[in-house]
PDB file of C-alpha atoms and ligand atoms in Angstrom:
ATOM      1  CA  MET A   1      -6.360   3.230 -26.656  1.00  0.00           C
ATOM      2  CA  THR A   2      -9.093   2.264 -24.222  1.00  0.00           C
ATOM      3  CA  ARG A   3     -11.336   4.277 -21.979  1.00  0.00           C
ATOM      4  CA  VAL A   4     -10.913   3.352 -18.330  1.00  0.00           C
ATOM      5  CA  PHE A   5     -12.762   4.703 -15.351  1.00  0.00           C
ATOM      6  CA  PHE A   6     -12.096   4.096 -11.710  1.00  0.00           C
ATOM      7  CA  ASP A   7     -12.417   5.775  -8.383  1.00  0.00           C
ATOM      8  CA  VAL A   8      -9.200   7.055  -6.804  1.00  0.00           C
ATOM      9  CA  ASN A   9      -9.288   8.399  -3.257  1.00  0.00           C
ATOM     10  CA  GLY A  10     -13.025   9.021  -3.529  1.00  0.00           C
ATOM     11  CA  GLU A  11     -12.969  10.760  -6.915  1.00  0.00           C
ATOM     12  CA  THR A  12     -14.054   9.177 -10.183  1.00  0.00           C
ATOM     13  CA  HIS A  13     -11.542   9.459 -13.027  1.00  0.00           C
ATOM     14  CA  GLN A  14     -11.913   8.619 -16.684  1.00  0.00           C
ATOM     15  CA  LEU A  15      -8.755   8.116 -18.735  1.00  0.00           C
ATOM     16  CA  GLU A  16      -7.888   7.247 -22.345  1.00  0.00           C
ATOM     17  CA  LEU A  17      -5.046   4.800 -21.959  1.00  0.00           C
ATOM     18  CA  ASP A  18      -2.849   2.552 -24.003  1.00  0.00           C
ATOM     19  CA  THR A  19      -4.005  -0.893 -22.881  1.00  0.00           C
ATOM     20  CA  ARG A  20      -0.434  -1.699 -21.830  1.00  0.00           C
ATOM     21  CA  THR A  21      -0.400   1.060 -19.173  1.00  0.00           C
ATOM     22  CA  THR A  22       0.148  -0.287 -15.674  1.00  0.00           C
ATOM     23  CA  LEU A  23      -1.983   0.959 -12.818  1.00  0.00           C
ATOM     24  CA  LEU A  24       1.183   2.496 -11.354  1.00  0.00           C
ATOM     25  CA  ASP A  25       1.863   4.541 -14.488  1.00  0.00           C
ATOM     26  CA  ALA A  26      -1.803   5.555 -14.757  1.00  0.00           C
ATOM     27  CA  LEU A  27      -1.649   6.903 -11.193  1.00  0.00           C
ATOM     28  CA  ARG A  28       1.708   8.621 -11.503  1.00  0.00           C
ATOM     29  CA  GLU A  29       1.874   9.763 -15.121  1.00  0.00           C
ATOM     30  CA  HIS A  30      -1.785  10.393 -15.917  1.00  0.00           C
ATOM     31  CA  LEU A  31      -3.310  11.404 -12.578  1.00  0.00           C
ATOM     32  CA  HIS A  32      -0.070  12.902 -11.199  1.00  0.00           C
ATOM     33  CA  LEU A  33      -0.477  11.074  -7.913  1.00  0.00           C
ATOM     34  CA  THR A  34       3.245  10.666  -7.387  1.00  0.00           C
ATOM     35  CA  GLY A  35       3.024   9.500  -3.777  1.00  0.00           C
ATOM     36  CA  THR A  36       2.941   5.922  -5.086  1.00  0.00           C
ATOM     37  CA  LYS A  37       6.542   5.079  -5.960  1.00  0.00           C
ATOM     38  CA  LYS A  38       8.151   3.041  -8.708  1.00  0.00           C
ATOM     39  CA  GLY A  39      10.996   1.072  -7.171  1.00  0.00           C
ATOM     40  CA  CYS A  40      11.715  -2.065  -9.180  1.00  0.00           C
ATOM     41  CA  ASP A  41       8.735  -2.097 -11.606  1.00  0.00           C
ATOM     42  CA  HIS A  42       8.920  -5.893 -11.299  1.00  0.00           C
ATOM     43  CA  GLY A  43       6.791  -6.770  -8.272  1.00  0.00           C
ATOM     44  CA  GLN A  44       9.743  -7.206  -5.964  1.00  0.00           C
ATOM     45  CA  CYS A  45       9.955  -4.163  -3.692  1.00  0.00           C
ATOM     46  CA  GLY A  46       6.434  -3.094  -2.660  1.00  0.00           C
ATOM     47  CA  ALA A  47       7.105   0.645  -3.203  1.00  0.00           C
ATOM     48  CA  CYS A  48       4.099   0.789  -5.553  1.00  0.00           C
ATOM     49  CA  THR A  49       1.604  -0.774  -3.100  1.00  0.00           C
ATOM     50  CA  VAL A  50      -1.915   0.659  -3.262  1.00  0.00           C
ATOM     51  CA  ILE A  51      -5.236  -0.574  -1.902  1.00  0.00           C
ATOM     52  CA  VAL A  52      -7.784  -1.768  -4.461  1.00  0.00           C
ATOM     53  CA  ASP A  53     -11.246  -2.703  -3.226  1.00  0.00           C
ATOM     54  CA  GLY A  54      -9.814  -3.217   0.253  1.00  0.00           C
ATOM     55  CA  ARG A  55      -6.854  -5.400  -0.756  1.00  0.00           C
ATOM     56  CA  ARG A  56      -3.269  -4.315  -1.255  1.00  0.00           C
ATOM     57  CA  ILE A  57      -1.641  -4.916  -4.600  1.00  0.00           C
ATOM     58  CA  ASN A  58       1.586  -4.052  -6.370  1.00  0.00           C
ATOM     59  CA  SER A  59       0.357  -1.474  -8.871  1.00  0.00           C
ATOM     60  CA  CYS A  60       3.352  -2.105 -11.181  1.00  0.00           C
ATOM     61  CA  LEU A  61       2.140  -5.662 -11.789  1.00  0.00           C
ATOM     62  CA  THR A  62      -1.374  -4.909 -12.904  1.00  0.00           C
ATOM     63  CA  LEU A  63      -2.794  -3.133 -15.933  1.00  0.00           C
ATOM     64  CA  ALA A  64      -5.019  -0.117 -15.433  1.00  0.00           C
ATOM     65  CA  VAL A  65      -7.654  -1.599 -17.765  1.00  0.00           C
ATOM     66  CA  MET A  66      -8.096  -4.474 -15.319  1.00  0.00           C
ATOM     67  CA  HIS A  67      -9.498  -2.031 -12.750  1.00  0.00           C
ATOM     68  CA  GLN A  68     -12.564  -0.722 -14.509  1.00  0.00           C
ATOM     69  CA  GLY A  69     -14.921   0.561 -11.799  1.00  0.00           C
ATOM     70  CA  ASP A  70     -12.606  -0.337  -8.899  1.00  0.00           C
ATOM     71  CA  GLU A  71     -12.057   1.735  -5.780  1.00  0.00           C
ATOM     72  CA  ILE A  72      -8.397   2.600  -5.383  1.00  0.00           C
ATOM     73  CA  THR A  73      -6.735   4.221  -2.385  1.00  0.00           C
ATOM     74  CA  THR A  74      -3.230   5.670  -2.603  1.00  0.00           C
ATOM     75  CA  ILE A  75      -1.144   7.296   0.105  1.00  0.00           C
ATOM     76  CA  GLU A  76      -2.704  10.654  -0.865  1.00  0.00           C
ATOM     77  CA  GLY A  77      -6.122   9.279   0.103  1.00  0.00           C
ATOM     78  CA  LEU A  78      -5.163   8.094   3.579  1.00  0.00           C
ATOM     79  CA  GLY A  79      -4.461  11.392   5.283  1.00  0.00           C
ATOM     80  CA  THR A  80      -3.497  15.019   4.770  1.00  0.00           C
ATOM     81  CA  PRO A  81      -0.549  16.985   6.172  1.00  0.00           C
ATOM     82  CA  ASP A  82      -2.926  18.479   8.748  1.00  0.00           C
ATOM     83  CA  GLY A  83      -4.867  15.308   9.399  1.00  0.00           C
ATOM     84  CA  LEU A  84      -2.495  12.366   9.259  1.00  0.00           C
ATOM     85  CA  HIS A  85      -3.750   8.798   9.205  1.00  0.00           C
ATOM     86  CA  PRO A  86      -2.786   7.125  12.530  1.00  0.00           C
ATOM     87  CA  LEU A  87      -0.165   5.038  10.689  1.00  0.00           C
ATOM     88  CA  GLN A  88       1.332   8.130   9.054  1.00  0.00           C
ATOM     89  CA  ALA A  89       1.531   9.809  12.462  1.00  0.00           C
ATOM     90  CA  ALA A  90       3.114   6.693  13.985  1.00  0.00           C
ATOM     91  CA  PHE A  91       5.735   6.501  11.224  1.00  0.00           C
ATOM     92  CA  VAL A  92       6.689  10.114  11.989  1.00  0.00           C
ATOM     93  CA  GLU A  93       6.735   9.489  15.733  1.00  0.00           C
ATOM     94  CA  HIS A  94       8.852   6.327  15.458  1.00  0.00           C
ATOM     95  CA  ASP A  95      11.133   7.613  12.702  1.00  0.00           C
ATOM     96  CA  GLY A  96       9.979   4.780  10.433  1.00  0.00           C
ATOM     97  CA  TYR A  97      11.952   5.979   7.410  1.00  0.00           C
ATOM     98  CA  GLN A  98      15.155   7.549   6.193  1.00  0.00           C
ATOM     99  CA  CYS A  99      14.859   8.531   2.508  1.00  0.00           C
ATOM    100  CA  GLY A 100      11.091   7.923   2.567  1.00  0.00           C
ATOM    101  CA  TYR A 101      10.956   6.278  -0.860  1.00  0.00           C
ATOM    102  CA  CYS A 102       9.445   3.021   0.406  1.00  0.00           C
ATOM    103  CA  THR A 103       7.203   4.751   2.953  1.00  0.00           C
ATOM    104  CA  PRO A 104       3.951   5.220   0.966  1.00  0.00           C
ATOM    105  CA  GLY A 105       4.022   1.526   0.039  1.00  0.00           C
ATOM    106  CA  GLN A 106       4.871   0.515   3.605  1.00  0.00           C
ATOM    107  CA  ILE A 107       1.954   2.523   4.974  1.00  0.00           C
ATOM    108  CA  CYS A 108      -0.572   1.261   2.392  1.00  0.00           C
ATOM    109  CA  SER A 109       0.580  -2.284   3.155  1.00  0.00           C
ATOM    110  CA  ALA A 110       0.307  -1.683   6.889  1.00  0.00           C
ATOM    111  CA  VAL A 111      -3.283  -0.433   6.481  1.00  0.00           C
ATOM    112  CA  ALA A 112      -4.108  -3.708   4.733  1.00  0.00           C
ATOM    113  CA  VAL A 113      -2.250  -5.780   7.359  1.00  0.00           C
ATOM    114  CA  LEU A 114      -4.274  -4.240  10.183  1.00  0.00           C
ATOM    115  CA  ALA A 115      -7.479  -4.989   8.253  1.00  0.00           C
ATOM    116  CA  GLU A 116      -6.345  -8.593   7.584  1.00  0.00           C
ATOM    117  CA  VAL A 117      -5.630  -9.178  11.261  1.00  0.00           C
ATOM    118  CA  LYS A 118      -8.934  -7.628  12.302  1.00  0.00           C
ATOM    119  CA  ALA A 119     -10.722  -9.933   9.860  1.00  0.00           C
ATOM    120  CA  GLY A 120      -8.870 -12.945  11.321  1.00  0.00           C
ATOM    121  CA  ILE A 121      -7.088 -13.806   8.063  1.00  0.00           C
ATOM    122  CA  PRO A 122      -4.143 -16.134   8.796  1.00  0.00           C
ATOM    123  CA  SER A 123      -0.682 -15.779   7.257  1.00  0.00           C
ATOM    124  CA  HIS A 124       2.030 -18.268   6.345  1.00  0.00           C
ATOM    125  CA  VAL A 125       3.359 -18.159   9.930  1.00  0.00           C
ATOM    126  CA  THR A 126       0.042 -18.432  11.807  1.00  0.00           C
ATOM    127  CA  ALA A 127       0.487 -21.482  14.040  1.00  0.00           C
ATOM    128  CA  ASP A 128      -3.078 -22.063  15.221  1.00  0.00           C
ATOM    129  CA  LEU A 129      -5.773 -21.506  12.601  1.00  0.00           C
ATOM    130  CA  ASN A 130      -8.520 -21.848  15.222  1.00  0.00           C
ATOM    131  CA  ALA A 131      -7.201 -19.134  17.562  1.00  0.00           C
ATOM    132  CA  PRO A 132      -7.841 -15.421  16.998  1.00  0.00           C
ATOM    133  CA  VAL A 133      -5.073 -13.864  14.888  1.00  0.00           C
ATOM    134  CA  ARG A 134      -2.697 -11.622  16.862  1.00  0.00           C
ATOM    135  CA  LEU A 135      -0.164  -9.319  15.292  1.00  0.00           C
ATOM    136  CA  THR A 136       2.945 -10.785  16.910  1.00  0.00           C
ATOM    137  CA  ASN A 137       6.366  -9.681  15.777  1.00  0.00           C
ATOM    138  CA  ALA A 138       6.660 -12.774  13.553  1.00  0.00           C
ATOM    139  CA  GLU A 139       3.211 -12.148  12.026  1.00  0.00           C
ATOM    140  CA  LEU A 140       4.052  -8.514  11.372  1.00  0.00           C
ATOM    141  CA  ARG A 141       7.373  -9.293   9.737  1.00  0.00           C
ATOM    142  CA  GLU A 142       5.836 -12.015   7.558  1.00  0.00           C
ATOM    143  CA  ARG A 143       2.920  -9.846   6.463  1.00  0.00           C
ATOM    144  CA  MET A 144       5.166  -6.862   5.690  1.00  0.00           C
ATOM    145  CA  SER A 145       7.859  -8.960   3.973  1.00  0.00           C
ATOM    146  CA  GLY A 146       6.832  -7.799   0.486  1.00  0.00           C
ATOM    147  CA  ASN A 147       7.819  -4.229   1.331  1.00  0.00           C
ATOM    148  CA  ILE A 148      11.551  -3.718   1.069  1.00  0.00           C
ATOM    149  CA  CYS A 149      13.301  -0.774   2.729  1.00  0.00           C
ATOM    150  CA  ARG A 150      16.708  -0.099   1.255  1.00  0.00           C
ATOM    151  CA  CYS A 151      17.500   2.212   4.181  1.00  0.00           C
ATOM    152  CA  GLY A 152      16.870  -0.623   6.626  1.00  0.00           C
ATOM    153  CA  ALA A 153      14.335   1.231   8.783  1.00  0.00           C
ATOM    154  CA  TYR A 154      12.605  -2.060   9.553  1.00  0.00           C
ATOM    155  CA  SER A 155      12.721  -1.991  13.353  1.00  0.00           C
ATOM    156  CA  ASN A 156      11.209   1.503  13.497  1.00  0.00           C
ATOM    157  CA  ILE A 157       8.600   0.570  10.878  1.00  0.00           C
ATOM    158  CA  ALA A 158       7.658  -2.469  12.977  1.00  0.00           C
ATOM    159  CA  GLU A 159       7.387  -0.303  16.110  1.00  0.00           C
ATOM    160  CA  ALA A 160       5.131   2.201  14.340  1.00  0.00           C
ATOM    161  CA  ILE A 161       2.758  -0.474  13.035  1.00  0.00           C
ATOM    162  CA  SER A 162       2.729  -2.349  16.351  1.00  0.00           C
ATOM    163  CA  GLU A 163       1.798   0.805  18.201  1.00  0.00           C
ATOM    164  CA  VAL A 164      -1.203   1.436  15.937  1.00  0.00           C
ATOM    165  CA  ALA A 165      -2.198  -2.244  16.090  1.00  0.00           C
ATOM    166  CA  GLY A 166      -2.095  -2.111  19.881  1.00  0.00           C
ATOM    167  CA  ARG A 167      -4.090   1.048  19.922  1.00  0.00           C
ATOM    168  CA  SER A 168      -6.808  -0.324  17.698  1.00  0.00           C
ATOM    169  CA  ALA A 169      -6.851  -3.812  19.272  1.00  0.00           C
TER     170      ALA A 169
HETATM  171 FE1  FES B   1       6.117  -2.431  -7.880  1.00  0.00          FE
HETATM  172 FE2  FES B   1       8.626  -2.611  -6.950  1.00  0.00          FE
HETATM  173  S1  FES B   1       7.726  -1.008  -8.110  1.00  0.00           S
HETATM  174  S2  FES B   1       6.930  -3.938  -6.572  1.00  0.00           S
HETATM  175 FE1  FES B   2      14.583   4.649   2.335  1.00  0.00          FE
HETATM  176 FE2  FES B   2      12.826   2.802   3.127  1.00  0.00          FE
HETATM  177  S1  FES B   2      13.207   4.742   4.022  1.00  0.00           S
HETATM  178  S2  FES B   2      13.990   2.838   1.312  1.00  0.00           S
END
């Protein structure tokens, strides 16, 4: 067992964990933050996406002990039922889900995508590395390609993210 401390959604937590515990299991099983979902547990679906020190990661692929002192944001830290994050509100407005299982991961990923674009970080499909990065449909689909939706709500998800990107552009 190892003592691990990190900050989750603005609160510091200290846990005694088996060193083999993934960050996903630490969040769900130990802190009871069940908004972050376990889909594949193999880094293939994106359902477990959280934001760590400003970057999105698959929390099933990383051990909790690797995040000593880190700042972690989960879907619970983005908004509240009465004060939705703009992306949460846009997902509701555009019907960006069916079962909702992939949704927390989609939204955490989308938060990171908007930050990447704002920072001018290119993606695999960015044609001109000298021009300002714009969130075109191709850019959006490439950047969100690690988040699988088994219900196939992709077009509504893309509309929701594009609306927020346009708003904040
Ligand atoms: Fe982590 Fe699928 S549960 S990527
Ligand atoms: Fe069901 Fe995406 S809304 S998996």
